[in-house]
Amino acid sequence: MKHDTPLRQLLTVCSVQVAINENALAKRACYNVFRREKFGYASCR
């Protein structure tokens, strides 16, 4: 899994923002993105 895609960057940014802000909207947006990409909720918690 060596995908240097914007999605991968989004994963990092999203995870960091969720961890810092504990923002429900951020969590939901992140969850939707990873659910669509089949990473699962665990990838963005």
mmCIF file of N, CA and C in Angstrom:
data_model
loop_
_atom_site.group_PDB
_atom_site.id
_atom_site.type_symbol
_atom_site.label_atom_id
_atom_site.label_comp_id
_atom_site.label_asym_id
_atom_site.label_seq_id
_atom_site.Cartn_x
_atom_site.Cartn_y
_atom_site.Cartn_z
ATOM 1 N N MET A 1 0.831 -1.198 0.000
ATOM 2 C CA MET A 1 0.000 0.000 0.000
ATOM 3 C C MET A 1 0.865 1.247 0.000
ATOM 4 N N LYS A 2 1.422 1.554 -1.143
ATOM 5 C CA LYS A 2 2.231 2.756 -1.259
ATOM 6 C C LYS A 2 1.521 3.753 -2.156
ATOM 7 N N HIS A 3 0.391 4.250 -1.687
ATOM 8 C CA HIS A 3 -0.383 5.188 -2.473
ATOM 9 C C HIS A 3 -0.077 6.611 -2.016
ATOM 10 N N ASP A 4 0.632 7.349 -2.837
ATOM 11 C CA ASP A 4 0.889 8.749 -2.507
ATOM 12 C C ASP A 4 -0.202 9.598 -3.128
ATOM 13 N N THR A 5 -1.375 9.483 -2.577
ATOM 14 C CA THR A 5 -2.521 10.187 -3.129
ATOM 15 C C THR A 5 -3.026 11.221 -2.142
ATOM 16 N N PRO A 6 -3.796 12.189 -2.624
ATOM 17 C CA PRO A 6 -4.394 13.206 -1.745
ATOM 18 C C PRO A 6 -5.220 12.550 -0.641
ATOM 19 N N LEU A 7 -5.790 11.391 -0.956
ATOM 20 C CA LEU A 7 -6.612 10.696 0.030
ATOM 21 C C LEU A 7 -5.773 10.311 1.239
ATOM 22 N N ARG A 8 -4.547 9.901 0.967
ATOM 23 C CA ARG A 8 -3.657 9.527 2.063
ATOM 24 C C ARG A 8 -3.332 10.740 2.928
ATOM 25 N N GLN A 9 -3.096 11.866 2.281
ATOM 26 C CA GLN A 9 -2.852 13.103 3.033
ATOM 27 C C GLN A 9 -4.085 13.467 3.834
ATOM 28 N N LEU A 10 -5.236 13.282 3.215
ATOM 29 C CA LEU A 10 -6.490 13.583 3.888
ATOM 30 C C LEU A 10 -6.633 12.737 5.141
ATOM 31 N N LEU A 11 -6.193 11.504 5.052
ATOM 32 C CA LEU A 11 -6.247 10.605 6.202
ATOM 33 C C LEU A 11 -5.474 11.202 7.368
ATOM 34 N N THR A 12 -4.259 11.649 7.098
ATOM 35 C CA THR A 12 -3.423 12.211 8.157
ATOM 36 C C THR A 12 -4.027 13.485 8.719
ATOM 37 N N VAL A 13 -4.393 14.378 7.838
ATOM 38 C CA VAL A 13 -4.968 15.662 8.257
ATOM 39 C C VAL A 13 -6.237 15.438 9.058
ATOM 40 N N CYS A 14 -7.093 14.572 8.537
ATOM 41 C CA CYS A 14 -8.366 14.306 9.182
ATOM 42 C C CYS A 14 -8.140 13.691 10.557
ATOM 43 N N SER A 15 -7.266 12.725 10.647
ATOM 44 C CA SER A 15 -7.003 12.064 11.921
ATOM 45 C C SER A 15 -6.491 13.058 12.951
ATOM 46 N N VAL A 16 -5.597 13.932 12.511
ATOM 47 C CA VAL A 16 -5.027 14.927 13.413
ATOM 48 C C VAL A 16 -6.102 15.898 13.884
ATOM 49 N N GLN A 17 -6.908 16.386 12.946
ATOM 50 C CA GLN A 17 -7.948 17.351 13.289
ATOM 51 C C GLN A 17 -8.972 16.736 14.234
ATOM 52 N N VAL A 18 -9.336 15.512 13.973
ATOM 53 C CA VAL A 18 -10.309 14.833 14.834
ATOM 54 C C VAL A 18 -9.727 14.670 16.233
ATOM 55 N N ALA A 19 -8.457 14.296 16.296
ATOM 56 C CA ALA A 19 -7.814 14.082 17.589
ATOM 57 C C ALA A 19 -7.725 15.390 18.371
ATOM 58 N N ILE A 20 -7.443 16.475 17.656
ATOM 59 C CA ILE A 20 -7.260 17.763 18.329
ATOM 60 C C ILE A 20 -8.605 18.393 18.680
ATOM 61 N N ASN A 21 -9.498 18.404 17.715
ATOM 62 C CA ASN A 21 -10.736 19.148 17.879
ATOM 63 C C ASN A 21 -11.875 18.318 18.468
ATOM 64 N N GLU A 22 -11.781 16.988 18.314
ATOM 65 C CA GLU A 22 -12.875 16.140 18.768
ATOM 66 C C GLU A 22 -14.175 16.641 18.148
ATOM 67 N N ASN A 23 -14.076 17.043 16.895
ATOM 68 C CA ASN A 23 -15.216 17.642 16.203
ATOM 69 C C ASN A 23 -16.095 16.557 15.604
ATOM 70 N N ALA A 24 -17.356 16.581 15.968
ATOM 71 C CA ALA A 24 -18.291 15.565 15.492
ATOM 72 C C ALA A 24 -18.419 15.619 13.969
ATOM 73 N N LEU A 25 -18.452 16.835 13.430
ATOM 74 C CA LEU A 25 -18.572 16.972 11.980
ATOM 75 C C LEU A 25 -17.335 16.422 11.292
ATOM 76 N N ALA A 26 -16.170 16.691 11.868
ATOM 77 C CA ALA A 26 -14.923 16.185 11.297
ATOM 78 C C ALA A 26 -14.929 14.662 11.327
ATOM 79 N N LYS A 27 -15.382 14.113 12.449
ATOM 80 C CA LYS A 27 -15.444 12.660 12.564
ATOM 81 C C LYS A 27 -16.364 12.067 11.514
ATOM 82 N N ARG A 28 -17.501 12.693 11.343
ATOM 83 C CA ARG A 28 -18.476 12.162 10.385
ATOM 84 C C ARG A 28 -17.948 12.249 8.968
ATOM 85 N N ALA A 29 -17.355 13.391 8.629
ATOM 86 C CA ALA A 29 -16.799 13.571 7.294
ATOM 87 C C ALA A 29 -15.701 12.548 7.043
ATOM 88 N N CYS A 30 -14.846 12.394 8.034
ATOM 89 C CA CYS A 30 -13.748 11.440 7.930
ATOM 90 C C CYS A 30 -14.294 10.030 7.779
ATOM 91 N N TYR A 31 -15.254 9.682 8.598
ATOM 92 C CA TYR A 31 -15.855 8.352 8.550
ATOM 93 C C TYR A 31 -16.440 8.083 7.170
ATOM 94 N N ASN A 32 -17.132 9.070 6.621
ATOM 95 C CA ASN A 32 -17.740 8.901 5.298
ATOM 96 C C ASN A 32 -16.685 8.644 4.237
ATOM 97 N N VAL A 33 -15.591 9.401 4.302
ATOM 98 C CA VAL A 33 -14.522 9.251 3.316
ATOM 99 C C VAL A 33 -13.917 7.856 3.388
ATOM 100 N N PHE A 34 -13.578 7.413 4.599
ATOM 101 C CA PHE A 34 -12.906 6.132 4.733
ATOM 102 C C PHE A 34 -13.860 4.972 4.509
ATOM 103 N N ARG A 35 -15.110 5.180 4.832
ATOM 104 C CA ARG A 35 -16.105 4.153 4.577
ATOM 105 C C ARG A 35 -16.212 3.931 3.076
ATOM 106 N N ARG A 36 -16.193 5.046 2.347
ATOM 107 C CA ARG A 36 -16.289 4.958 0.894
ATOM 108 C C ARG A 36 -15.070 4.266 0.322
ATOM 109 N N GLU A 37 -13.914 4.513 0.920
ATOM 110 C CA GLU A 37 -12.667 3.921 0.430
ATOM 111 C C GLU A 37 -12.406 2.560 1.075
ATOM 112 N N LYS A 38 -13.322 2.122 1.896
ATOM 113 C CA LYS A 38 -13.241 0.802 2.522
ATOM 114 C C LYS A 38 -12.031 0.658 3.443
ATOM 115 N N PHE A 39 -11.697 1.749 4.123
ATOM 116 C CA PHE A 39 -10.634 1.662 5.121
ATOM 117 C C PHE A 39 -11.220 1.264 6.464
ATOM 118 N N GLY A 40 -12.495 1.604 6.644
ATOM 119 C CA GLY A 40 -13.129 1.270 7.904
ATOM 120 C C GLY A 40 -13.034 2.408 8.895
ATOM 121 N N TYR A 41 -13.928 2.398 9.865
ATOM 122 C CA TYR A 41 -13.966 3.471 10.867
ATOM 123 C C TYR A 41 -12.715 3.461 11.731
ATOM 124 N N ALA A 42 -12.130 2.291 11.933
ATOM 125 C CA ALA A 42 -10.956 2.159 12.795
ATOM 126 C C ALA A 42 -9.779 2.983 12.254
ATOM 127 N N SER A 43 -9.760 3.194 10.944
ATOM 128 C CA SER A 43 -8.661 3.942 10.348
ATOM 129 C C SER A 43 -8.741 5.415 10.688
ATOM 130 N N CYS A 44 -9.931 5.860 11.035
ATOM 131 C CA CYS A 44 -10.089 7.277 11.326
ATOM 132 C C CYS A 44 -10.856 7.454 12.623
ATOM 133 N N ARG A 45 -10.200 7.216 13.713
ATOM 134 C CA ARG A 45 -10.845 7.257 15.004
ATOM 135 C C ARG A 45 -10.175 8.256 15.879
#
